[in-house]
Amino acid sequence: MIVGFVSPFDVSATGIATYSRELAPALATALRQRSGELEVFASDTGLAAGASTPIRPLSDLQQRASALDAVLYQIGNSPAHAAIYERAFETPGIVVLHEYVLVHLRIWMAIAAGTHRALLQEAADLYGAEAKDALTQAIGGQFSAALLRYPLSEALLARSKGVIVHSAHAAKRVADIRPGLPVTVAPMAIPLMTLPGGDDGRTRFGMSQDAFVIGAFGHINPYKRISKVLSTVARLRDEGVNAHLLLVGSRSANYAVTADIESYRLHPHVTVTGHVDDERLRLCVAACDVCVSLRHPTGGETSASALRLMGAGRAVLVSTGGSFDELPSNAVARVDVGPQEEELLFEYLRALSADRRLRDALGAAARAYVAEHHSLERAVGGYLSAIDASR
Amino acid sequence: MSDPATRNAVDTAAALNDIRERVAERARISDPALAEASREAYEAVEAAADVSVLSHVVPITADGGPWTLTRTVRRALGWFLRWQLQPMVERQNRFNGAAARALERLRQRQDHLQRRHHELETRIAVLEADAKATRSASGKESM
């Protein structure tokens, strides 16, 4: 059996590249053990030379299609997946849907191709006039949270032979969108992060050794609730906690994080690193006492960054809703989205700043959960089940 | 990090749940009309924050065919006018952000005052009941 694996591999463009770099070699090994083979196709030039699995350019897929028994397409809601989305239409296969909402990808593709009128019509036909209005606003430069109500993944699912998702929440939504399509829940593989010892991270990023460091990791956009975290940090400092916020990730054009930091007069107490490489990422995680991984609304994604932080043994605060609700209540602190969001954030962070035992216990429970439920073996097992089911 | 035995001694789920319940109790507004007003205020402020940012790069699109020329011309115009448009968008975003933050702070303040008002009303009711009981007890004694 020969299986195609199509993904972006440029880690600066999408987190899914990191996911695929870790998963593809393990999947290749598992297939070889079943006398099969994995052929990897990259939609970009992000994969470093010397990769353990040979890589073909995406343009080779069409000519290889007839030789492949199944094709796995890694699809996320960002422009990095545009070429893969198109190929998944030409050569239908199993779609690994990292989020069931693809509206941002579809808007970007329509803008690039100059086909926005057709997209607006598709949205109106599927969801009604409100969806068309929301997309029109987005095409004009104003991206609101309302967009996430309109997945625009229907057409892709209709062409696919099967779907892999990473949570029961996403599986249910896919089943709602396309009843009868085979859906497999494959846990996201998360390698347990080993952190460097000492306080190098704090020194390197200019943070005080005795500060209570709160980390937020991943692309800095409005859905990560950073504004709420900033307000909470300001309140913690007013109450005498030497809180420092470490923001690690690239900045969205749709969220003015610097203006927000200035408005709370937190400039000396917030560090924004931008995108960091693996080594700097470990230093940043090691520098944190606790991490916040809030998201609302969501597009049905499973947060790899939250799971990595949990796997590193950090106490993590997550939003309620979506796949976050599948995390055990002894391993994460849940922050309800609503009028009491900041109050709850404040109380959790105040308690965690004062109680190192609680922090350590929460981090240990988180790491144990990730070790048990998010191993590479389980992820590969899920993929093999999906491949078998699609044949 | 502490040793595994110490970590296991902490019931994290119970400790976190205690915090949640404390916050929920403090936030409880017994008057349904006030609770509804609080929820509506939250949703209105969130809706304002949601549309407060304009993208610096406004996409200019048009379908293919005869519209391609229009698209090219509009893109060229956008490029030539960027020195004038981008500062305007930035100024607008700055104002929008400040307005959204001000609304959020006012909402929080209103919520806080509403809860405080409710607490005081409850305390007054308890004090009045105590005073009434004391008066009626002293009335019986004097008879």
PDB file of C-alpha atoms in Angstrom, chain A residues 43-311:
ATOM      1  CA  SER A  43       3.442  22.393  -0.740  1.00  0.00           C
ATOM      2  CA  ASP A  44       6.394  24.655   0.051  1.00  0.00           C
ATOM      3  CA  THR A  45      10.164  24.491   0.289  1.00  0.00           C
ATOM      4  CA  GLY A  46      10.188  24.543   4.083  1.00  0.00           C
ATOM      5  CA  LEU A  47      11.555  21.074   4.726  1.00  0.00           C
ATOM      6  CA  ALA A  48      15.275  21.101   5.484  1.00  0.00           C
ATOM      7  CA  ALA A  49      17.618  18.984   3.407  1.00  0.00           C
ATOM      8  CA  GLY A  50      18.491  15.691   5.058  1.00  0.00           C
ATOM      9  CA  ALA A  51      14.927  14.907   6.173  1.00  0.00           C
ATOM     10  CA  SER A  52      14.506  11.227   7.081  1.00  0.00           C
ATOM     11  CA  THR A  53      11.690  10.750   4.548  1.00  0.00           C
ATOM     12  CA  PRO A  54      12.209  11.734   0.857  1.00  0.00           C
ATOM     13  CA  ILE A  55      10.103  14.719  -0.139  1.00  0.00           C
ATOM     14  CA  ARG A  56       8.510  15.405  -3.497  1.00  0.00           C
ATOM     15  CA  PRO A  57       7.157  18.745  -4.683  1.00  0.00           C
ATOM     16  CA  LEU A  58       3.365  19.056  -4.689  1.00  0.00           C
ATOM     17  CA  SER A  59       3.393  19.388  -8.480  1.00  0.00           C
ATOM     18  CA  ASP A  60       4.410  15.686  -8.676  1.00  0.00           C
ATOM     19  CA  LEU A  61       1.182  14.564  -7.012  1.00  0.00           C
ATOM     20  CA  GLN A  62      -0.957  14.524 -10.140  1.00  0.00           C
ATOM     21  CA  GLN A  63       1.382  12.195 -12.021  1.00  0.00           C
ATOM     22  CA  ARG A  64       1.812   9.937  -8.965  1.00  0.00           C
ATOM     23  CA  ALA A  65      -1.907   9.878  -8.098  1.00  0.00           C
ATOM     24  CA  SER A  66      -2.719   6.655  -9.939  1.00  0.00           C
ATOM     25  CA  ALA A  67       0.003   4.796  -7.993  1.00  0.00           C
ATOM     26  CA  LEU A  68      -1.267   5.925  -4.584  1.00  0.00           C
ATOM     27  CA  ASP A  69      -3.787   3.844  -2.612  1.00  0.00           C
ATOM     28  CA  ALA A  70      -4.716   6.785  -0.409  1.00  0.00           C
ATOM     29  CA  VAL A  71      -3.743  10.435  -0.072  1.00  0.00           C
ATOM     30  CA  LEU A  72      -3.696  12.375   3.204  1.00  0.00           C
ATOM     31  CA  TYR A  73      -4.148  16.144   2.889  1.00  0.00           C
ATOM     32  CA  GLN A  74      -3.194  18.384   5.832  1.00  0.00           C
ATOM     33  CA  ILE A  75      -5.687  21.249   5.731  1.00  0.00           C
ATOM     34  CA  GLY A  76      -5.804  24.285   8.009  1.00  0.00           C
ATOM     35  CA  ASN A  77      -7.475  27.668   7.862  1.00  0.00           C
ATOM     36  CA  SER A  78      -4.570  29.691   6.488  1.00  0.00           C
ATOM     37  CA  PRO A  79      -3.088  30.619   3.083  1.00  0.00           C
ATOM     38  CA  ALA A  80      -0.297  28.064   3.646  1.00  0.00           C
ATOM     39  CA  HIS A  81      -2.874  25.403   2.689  1.00  0.00           C
ATOM     40  CA  ALA A  82      -4.268  26.982  -0.486  1.00  0.00           C
ATOM     41  CA  ALA A  83      -2.383  24.767  -2.957  1.00  0.00           C
ATOM     42  CA  ILE A  84      -3.224  21.645  -0.928  1.00  0.00           C
ATOM     43  CA  TYR A  85      -6.919  22.586  -0.862  1.00  0.00           C
ATOM     44  CA  GLU A  86      -6.911  22.766  -4.660  1.00  0.00           C
ATOM     45  CA  ARG A  87      -5.131  19.402  -5.001  1.00  0.00           C
ATOM     46  CA  ALA A  88      -7.624  17.766  -2.632  1.00  0.00           C
ATOM     47  CA  PHE A  89     -10.321  18.671  -5.159  1.00  0.00           C
ATOM     48  CA  GLU A  90      -8.408  17.302  -8.117  1.00  0.00           C
ATOM     49  CA  THR A  91      -7.390  14.035  -6.438  1.00  0.00           C
ATOM     50  CA  PRO A  92      -9.885  13.296  -3.640  1.00  0.00           C
ATOM     51  CA  GLY A  93      -8.475  11.600  -0.551  1.00  0.00           C
ATOM     52  CA  ILE A  94      -8.548  11.728   3.234  1.00  0.00           C
ATOM     53  CA  VAL A  95      -8.584  15.255   4.571  1.00  0.00           C
ATOM     54  CA  VAL A  96      -6.854  15.883   7.886  1.00  0.00           C
ATOM     55  CA  LEU A  97      -8.979  18.799   9.013  1.00  0.00           C
ATOM     56  CA  HIS A  98      -7.037  20.762  11.636  1.00  0.00           C
ATOM     57  CA  GLU A  99     -10.066  23.054  11.984  1.00  0.00           C
ATOM     58  CA  TYR A 100     -13.460  22.586  10.402  1.00  0.00           C
ATOM     59  CA  VAL A 101     -13.774  26.311   9.717  1.00  0.00           C
ATOM     60  CA  LEU A 102     -11.933  27.168   6.517  1.00  0.00           C
ATOM     61  CA  VAL A 103     -13.472  30.572   5.898  1.00  0.00           C
ATOM     62  CA  HIS A 104     -10.229  32.589   6.156  1.00  0.00           C
ATOM     63  CA  LEU A 105      -8.455  30.251   3.738  1.00  0.00           C
ATOM     64  CA  ARG A 106     -11.361  30.439   1.304  1.00  0.00           C
ATOM     65  CA  ILE A 107     -11.462  34.265   1.470  1.00  0.00           C
ATOM     66  CA  TRP A 108      -7.720  34.463   0.865  1.00  0.00           C
ATOM     67  CA  MET A 109      -7.991  32.070  -2.089  1.00  0.00           C
ATOM     68  CA  ALA A 110     -10.904  34.029  -3.569  1.00  0.00           C
ATOM     69  CA  ILE A 111      -8.989  37.302  -3.272  1.00  0.00           C
ATOM     70  CA  ALA A 112      -5.917  35.772  -4.903  1.00  0.00           C
ATOM     71  CA  ALA A 113      -7.971  34.304  -7.747  1.00  0.00           C
ATOM     72  CA  GLY A 114     -10.338  37.255  -8.109  1.00  0.00           C
ATOM     73  CA  THR A 115     -13.353  35.010  -7.543  1.00  0.00           C
ATOM     74  CA  HIS A 116     -14.855  36.710  -4.508  1.00  0.00           C
ATOM     75  CA  ARG A 117     -18.303  37.109  -6.092  1.00  0.00           C
ATOM     76  CA  ALA A 118     -18.604  33.336  -6.504  1.00  0.00           C
ATOM     77  CA  LEU A 119     -17.531  32.856  -2.878  1.00  0.00           C
ATOM     78  CA  LEU A 120     -20.092  35.389  -1.631  1.00  0.00           C
ATOM     79  CA  GLN A 121     -22.790  33.564  -3.583  1.00  0.00           C
ATOM     80  CA  GLU A 122     -21.669  30.204  -2.145  1.00  0.00           C
ATOM     81  CA  ALA A 123     -21.850  31.659   1.400  1.00  0.00           C
ATOM     82  CA  ALA A 124     -25.290  33.142   0.743  1.00  0.00           C
ATOM     83  CA  ASP A 125     -26.571  29.827  -0.638  1.00  0.00           C
ATOM     84  CA  LEU A 126     -25.220  27.839   2.309  1.00  0.00           C
ATOM     85  CA  TYR A 127     -25.919  30.137   5.247  1.00  0.00           C
ATOM     86  CA  GLY A 128     -28.005  33.109   4.094  1.00  0.00           C
ATOM     87  CA  ALA A 129     -27.599  36.854   3.751  1.00  0.00           C
ATOM     88  CA  GLU A 130     -25.861  37.395   7.110  1.00  0.00           C
ATOM     89  CA  ALA A 131     -22.957  35.203   6.027  1.00  0.00           C
ATOM     90  CA  LYS A 132     -22.654  37.120   2.780  1.00  0.00           C
ATOM     91  CA  ASP A 133     -22.498  40.389   4.750  1.00  0.00           C
ATOM     92  CA  ALA A 134     -19.815  39.036   7.100  1.00  0.00           C
ATOM     93  CA  LEU A 135     -17.705  37.855   4.146  1.00  0.00           C
ATOM     94  CA  THR A 136     -18.196  41.150   2.327  1.00  0.00           C
ATOM     95  CA  GLN A 137     -16.885  42.998   5.396  1.00  0.00           C
ATOM     96  CA  ALA A 138     -13.901  40.642   5.563  1.00  0.00           C
ATOM     97  CA  ILE A 139     -13.062  41.133   1.906  1.00  0.00           C
ATOM     98  CA  GLY A 140     -13.172  44.871   2.660  1.00  0.00           C
ATOM     99  CA  GLY A 141     -10.589  44.399   5.432  1.00  0.00           C
ATOM    100  CA  GLN A 142     -12.707  43.910   8.560  1.00  0.00           C
ATOM    101  CA  PHE A 143     -12.469  40.386   9.935  1.00  0.00           C
ATOM    102  CA  SER A 144     -15.047  39.806  12.668  1.00  0.00           C
ATOM    103  CA  ALA A 145     -15.550  36.778  14.894  1.00  0.00           C
ATOM    104  CA  ALA A 146     -18.892  36.192  13.139  1.00  0.00           C
ATOM    105  CA  LEU A 147     -16.938  34.675  10.235  1.00  0.00           C
ATOM    106  CA  LEU A 148     -16.253  31.585  12.332  1.00  0.00           C
ATOM    107  CA  ARG A 149     -19.950  30.730  12.176  1.00  0.00           C
ATOM    108  CA  TYR A 150     -19.543  29.962   8.473  1.00  0.00           C
ATOM    109  CA  PRO A 151     -17.120  27.046   7.969  1.00  0.00           C
ATOM    110  CA  LEU A 152     -17.155  26.968   4.138  1.00  0.00           C
ATOM    111  CA  SER A 153     -15.660  23.483   4.351  1.00  0.00           C
ATOM    112  CA  GLU A 154     -18.774  21.852   2.854  1.00  0.00           C
ATOM    113  CA  ALA A 155     -17.441  21.674  -0.711  1.00  0.00           C
ATOM    114  CA  LEU A 156     -14.147  20.084   0.335  1.00  0.00           C
ATOM    115  CA  LEU A 157     -15.874  17.537   2.572  1.00  0.00           C
ATOM    116  CA  ALA A 158     -18.241  16.642  -0.261  1.00  0.00           C
ATOM    117  CA  ARG A 159     -15.221  15.710  -2.428  1.00  0.00           C
ATOM    118  CA  SER A 160     -13.332  13.790   0.287  1.00  0.00           C
ATOM    119  CA  LYS A 161     -13.209  10.042   0.948  1.00  0.00           C
ATOM    120  CA  GLY A 162     -12.712  10.426   4.668  1.00  0.00           C
ATOM    121  CA  VAL A 163     -11.728  12.876   7.380  1.00  0.00           C
ATOM    122  CA  ILE A 164      -9.265  12.805  10.252  1.00  0.00           C
ATOM    123  CA  VAL A 165      -9.814  15.259  13.098  1.00  0.00           C
ATOM    124  CA  HIS A 166      -8.166  15.663  16.493  1.00  0.00           C
ATOM    125  CA  SER A 167     -11.145  15.940  18.823  1.00  0.00           C
ATOM    126  CA  ALA A 168     -14.621  14.561  19.388  1.00  0.00           C
ATOM    127  CA  HIS A 169     -15.875  18.149  19.142  1.00  0.00           C
ATOM    128  CA  ALA A 170     -14.531  18.522  15.589  1.00  0.00           C
ATOM    129  CA  ALA A 171     -15.788  15.031  14.658  1.00  0.00           C
ATOM    130  CA  LYS A 172     -19.312  16.000  15.692  1.00  0.00           C
ATOM    131  CA  ARG A 173     -19.232  19.206  13.661  1.00  0.00           C
ATOM    132  CA  VAL A 174     -17.925  17.372  10.589  1.00  0.00           C
ATOM    133  CA  ALA A 175     -20.695  14.787  10.990  1.00  0.00           C
ATOM    134  CA  ASP A 176     -23.220  17.652  11.148  1.00  0.00           C
ATOM    135  CA  ILE A 177     -21.798  19.218   7.988  1.00  0.00           C
ATOM    136  CA  ARG A 178     -21.427  15.988   6.001  1.00  0.00           C
ATOM    137  CA  PRO A 179     -23.416  13.106   7.515  1.00  0.00           C
ATOM    138  CA  GLY A 180     -22.191   9.669   6.468  1.00  0.00           C
ATOM    139  CA  LEU A 181     -18.606  10.697   5.668  1.00  0.00           C
ATOM    140  CA  PRO A 182     -16.147   8.410   7.562  1.00  0.00           C
ATOM    141  CA  VAL A 183     -14.589  10.465  10.385  1.00  0.00           C
ATOM    142  CA  THR A 184     -11.681   9.277  12.533  1.00  0.00           C
ATOM    143  CA  VAL A 185     -10.484  11.002  15.679  1.00  0.00           C
ATOM    144  CA  ALA A 186      -6.693  10.690  15.774  1.00  0.00           C
ATOM    145  CA  PRO A 187      -5.141  12.330  18.818  1.00  0.00           C
ATOM    146  CA  MET A 188      -2.621  15.017  18.012  1.00  0.00           C
ATOM    147  CA  ALA A 189       0.905  13.713  18.609  1.00  0.00           C
ATOM    148  CA  ILE A 190       2.700  15.919  21.112  1.00  0.00           C
ATOM    149  CA  PRO A 191       6.312  15.101  22.008  1.00  0.00           C
ATOM    150  CA  LEU A 192       6.993  15.840  25.671  1.00  0.00           C
ATOM    151  CA  MET A 193       9.139  18.950  25.762  1.00  0.00           C
ATOM    152  CA  THR A 194      12.362  18.802  27.755  1.00  0.00           C
ATOM    153  CA  LEU A 195      13.178  22.180  29.232  1.00  0.00           C
ATOM    154  CA  PRO A 196      16.644  23.622  29.806  1.00  0.00           C
ATOM    155  CA  GLY A 197      17.605  24.078  33.441  1.00  0.00           C
ATOM    156  CA  GLY A 198      18.555  27.385  35.064  1.00  0.00           C
ATOM    157  CA  ASP A 199      17.169  30.840  34.457  1.00  0.00           C
ATOM    158  CA  ASP A 200      18.690  31.498  31.027  1.00  0.00           C
ATOM    159  CA  GLY A 201      15.292  32.319  29.514  1.00  0.00           C
ATOM    160  CA  ARG A 202      14.579  35.095  31.973  1.00  0.00           C
ATOM    161  CA  THR A 203      18.037  36.576  31.555  1.00  0.00           C
ATOM    162  CA  ARG A 204      17.894  36.364  27.773  1.00  0.00           C
ATOM    163  CA  PHE A 205      14.478  38.001  27.492  1.00  0.00           C
ATOM    164  CA  GLY A 206      15.153  40.672  30.125  1.00  0.00           C
ATOM    165  CA  MET A 207      12.779  39.414  32.805  1.00  0.00           C
ATOM    166  CA  SER A 208      13.424  39.650  36.515  1.00  0.00           C
ATOM    167  CA  GLN A 209      14.397  36.373  38.218  1.00  0.00           C
ATOM    168  CA  ASP A 210      11.776  36.884  40.927  1.00  0.00           C
ATOM    169  CA  ALA A 211       8.905  37.830  38.589  1.00  0.00           C
ATOM    170  CA  PHE A 212       5.786  35.700  38.284  1.00  0.00           C
ATOM    171  CA  VAL A 213       6.013  35.016  34.546  1.00  0.00           C
ATOM    172  CA  ILE A 214       2.820  34.291  32.623  1.00  0.00           C
ATOM    173  CA  GLY A 215       3.377  32.990  29.079  1.00  0.00           C
ATOM    174  CA  ALA A 216       1.048  33.117  26.086  1.00  0.00           C
ATOM    175  CA  PHE A 217       2.254  31.215  23.023  1.00  0.00           C
ATOM    176  CA  GLY A 218       1.168  31.192  19.381  1.00  0.00           C
ATOM    177  CA  HIS A 219       0.041  33.714  16.768  1.00  0.00           C
ATOM    178  CA  ILE A 220      -1.069  36.892  18.581  1.00  0.00           C
ATOM    179  CA  ASN A 221      -4.569  37.561  17.262  1.00  0.00           C
ATOM    180  CA  PRO A 222      -7.832  38.903  18.753  1.00  0.00           C
ATOM    181  CA  TYR A 223      -9.185  35.391  19.412  1.00  0.00           C
ATOM    182  CA  LYS A 224      -6.397  34.664  21.935  1.00  0.00           C
ATOM    183  CA  ARG A 225      -7.994  37.089  24.433  1.00  0.00           C
ATOM    184  CA  ILE A 226      -4.674  38.866  25.052  1.00  0.00           C
ATOM    185  CA  SER A 227      -6.524  42.040  25.980  1.00  0.00           C
ATOM    186  CA  LYS A 228      -8.172  40.195  28.895  1.00  0.00           C
ATOM    187  CA  VAL A 229      -4.806  38.798  29.980  1.00  0.00           C
ATOM    188  CA  LEU A 230      -3.230  42.274  29.895  1.00  0.00           C
ATOM    189  CA  SER A 231      -6.029  43.678  32.010  1.00  0.00           C
ATOM    190  CA  THR A 232      -5.504  40.827  34.493  1.00  0.00           C
ATOM    191  CA  VAL A 233      -1.737  41.371  34.617  1.00  0.00           C
ATOM    192  CA  ALA A 234      -2.341  45.060  35.382  1.00  0.00           C
ATOM    193  CA  ARG A 235      -4.700  44.101  38.200  1.00  0.00           C
ATOM    194  CA  LEU A 236      -2.263  41.522  39.596  1.00  0.00           C
ATOM    195  CA  ARG A 237       0.457  44.178  39.678  1.00  0.00           C
ATOM    196  CA  ASP A 238      -1.920  46.588  41.444  1.00  0.00           C
ATOM    197  CA  GLU A 239      -2.400  43.895  44.079  1.00  0.00           C
ATOM    198  CA  GLY A 240       1.339  43.528  44.636  1.00  0.00           C
ATOM    199  CA  VAL A 241       2.090  40.477  42.447  1.00  0.00           C
ATOM    200  CA  ASN A 242       5.275  41.060  40.401  1.00  0.00           C
ATOM    201  CA  ALA A 243       3.602  39.706  37.251  1.00  0.00           C
ATOM    202  CA  HIS A 244       5.322  39.741  33.859  1.00  0.00           C
ATOM    203  CA  LEU A 245       3.661  38.676  30.600  1.00  0.00           C
ATOM    204  CA  LEU A 246       5.694  36.868  27.941  1.00  0.00           C
ATOM    205  CA  LEU A 247       4.031  36.852  24.489  1.00  0.00           C
ATOM    206  CA  VAL A 248       5.694  34.372  22.142  1.00  0.00           C
ATOM    207  CA  GLY A 249       4.494  34.298  18.537  1.00  0.00           C
ATOM    208  CA  SER A 250       3.985  36.292  15.385  1.00  0.00           C
ATOM    209  CA  ARG A 251       1.621  39.283  15.390  1.00  0.00           C
ATOM    210  CA  SER A 252      -1.677  39.405  13.537  1.00  0.00           C
ATOM    211  CA  ALA A 253      -2.384  42.487  11.409  1.00  0.00           C
ATOM    212  CA  ASN A 254      -5.867  42.437  12.948  1.00  0.00           C
ATOM    213  CA  TYR A 255      -4.803  43.056  16.540  1.00  0.00           C
ATOM    214  CA  ALA A 256      -2.779  46.059  17.731  1.00  0.00           C
ATOM    215  CA  VAL A 257      -1.089  44.384  20.697  1.00  0.00           C
ATOM    216  CA  THR A 258       1.394  47.233  21.304  1.00  0.00           C
ATOM    217  CA  ALA A 259      -1.406  49.797  21.658  1.00  0.00           C
ATOM    218  CA  ASP A 260      -3.157  47.473  24.089  1.00  0.00           C
ATOM    219  CA  ILE A 261       0.016  47.068  26.174  1.00  0.00           C
ATOM    220  CA  GLU A 262       0.506  50.843  26.241  1.00  0.00           C
ATOM    221  CA  SER A 263      -3.104  51.460  27.259  1.00  0.00           C
ATOM    222  CA  TYR A 264      -2.553  49.413  30.425  1.00  0.00           C
ATOM    223  CA  ARG A 265       0.851  51.113  30.974  1.00  0.00           C
ATOM    224  CA  LEU A 266       2.409  47.656  31.052  1.00  0.00           C
ATOM    225  CA  HIS A 267       5.269  48.287  28.658  1.00  0.00           C
ATOM    226  CA  PRO A 268       8.083  47.337  31.106  1.00  0.00           C
ATOM    227  CA  HIS A 269       6.186  44.258  32.240  1.00  0.00           C
ATOM    228  CA  VAL A 270       5.402  42.642  28.890  1.00  0.00           C
ATOM    229  CA  THR A 271       7.904  40.978  26.540  1.00  0.00           C
ATOM    230  CA  VAL A 272       6.887  40.272  22.944  1.00  0.00           C
ATOM    231  CA  THR A 273       9.394  37.960  21.254  1.00  0.00           C
ATOM    232  CA  GLY A 274       7.846  37.450  17.812  1.00  0.00           C
ATOM    233  CA  HIS A 275       8.256  34.057  16.146  1.00  0.00           C
ATOM    234  CA  VAL A 276      11.006  32.001  17.818  1.00  0.00           C
ATOM    235  CA  ASP A 277      12.962  28.894  16.819  1.00  0.00           C
ATOM    236  CA  ASP A 278      12.861  25.644  18.808  1.00  0.00           C
ATOM    237  CA  GLU A 279      15.745  26.482  21.111  1.00  0.00           C
ATOM    238  CA  ARG A 280      14.353  29.901  22.041  1.00  0.00           C
ATOM    239  CA  LEU A 281      10.890  28.390  22.440  1.00  0.00           C
ATOM    240  CA  ARG A 282      12.210  25.988  25.112  1.00  0.00           C
ATOM    241  CA  LEU A 283      13.903  28.882  26.897  1.00  0.00           C
ATOM    242  CA  CYS A 284      10.638  30.834  26.843  1.00  0.00           C
ATOM    243  CA  VAL A 285       8.597  27.912  28.191  1.00  0.00           C
ATOM    244  CA  ALA A 286      11.223  27.282  30.888  1.00  0.00           C
ATOM    245  CA  ALA A 287      10.984  30.947  31.907  1.00  0.00           C
ATOM    246  CA  CYS A 288       7.225  30.709  32.579  1.00  0.00           C
ATOM    247  CA  ASP A 289       5.577  29.972  35.899  1.00  0.00           C
ATOM    248  CA  VAL A 290       2.186  29.481  34.262  1.00  0.00           C
ATOM    249  CA  CYS A 291       0.809  29.725  30.721  1.00  0.00           C
ATOM    250  CA  VAL A 292      -2.471  30.985  29.315  1.00  0.00           C
ATOM    251  CA  SER A 293      -3.851  29.450  26.149  1.00  0.00           C
ATOM    252  CA  LEU A 294      -7.191  31.169  25.673  1.00  0.00           C
ATOM    253  CA  ARG A 295      -9.246  31.034  22.480  1.00  0.00           C
ATOM    254  CA  HIS A 296     -12.688  32.291  21.685  1.00  0.00           C
ATOM    255  CA  PRO A 297     -14.343  31.828  19.356  1.00  0.00           C
ATOM    256  CA  THR A 298     -12.660  28.811  17.810  1.00  0.00           C
ATOM    257  CA  GLY A 299     -12.790  27.214  14.395  1.00  0.00           C
ATOM    258  CA  GLY A 300     -12.838  23.733  15.894  1.00  0.00           C
ATOM    259  CA  GLU A 301      -9.069  23.432  16.180  1.00  0.00           C
ATOM    260  CA  THR A 302      -7.154  21.497  18.799  1.00  0.00           C
ATOM    261  CA  SER A 303      -4.566  23.788  20.313  1.00  0.00           C
ATOM    262  CA  ALA A 304      -1.150  22.235  19.718  1.00  0.00           C
ATOM    263  CA  SER A 305       0.484  25.026  21.686  1.00  0.00           C
ATOM    264  CA  ALA A 306      -1.705  24.346  24.768  1.00  0.00           C
ATOM    265  CA  LEU A 307      -0.872  20.624  24.578  1.00  0.00           C
ATOM    266  CA  ARG A 308       2.873  21.336  24.144  1.00  0.00           C
ATOM    267  CA  LEU A 309       2.843  23.587  27.199  1.00  0.00           C
ATOM    268  CA  MET A 310       0.989  20.919  29.154  1.00  0.00           C
ATOM    269  CA  GLY A 311       3.503  18.339  27.916  1.00  0.00           C
TER     270      GLY A 311
END
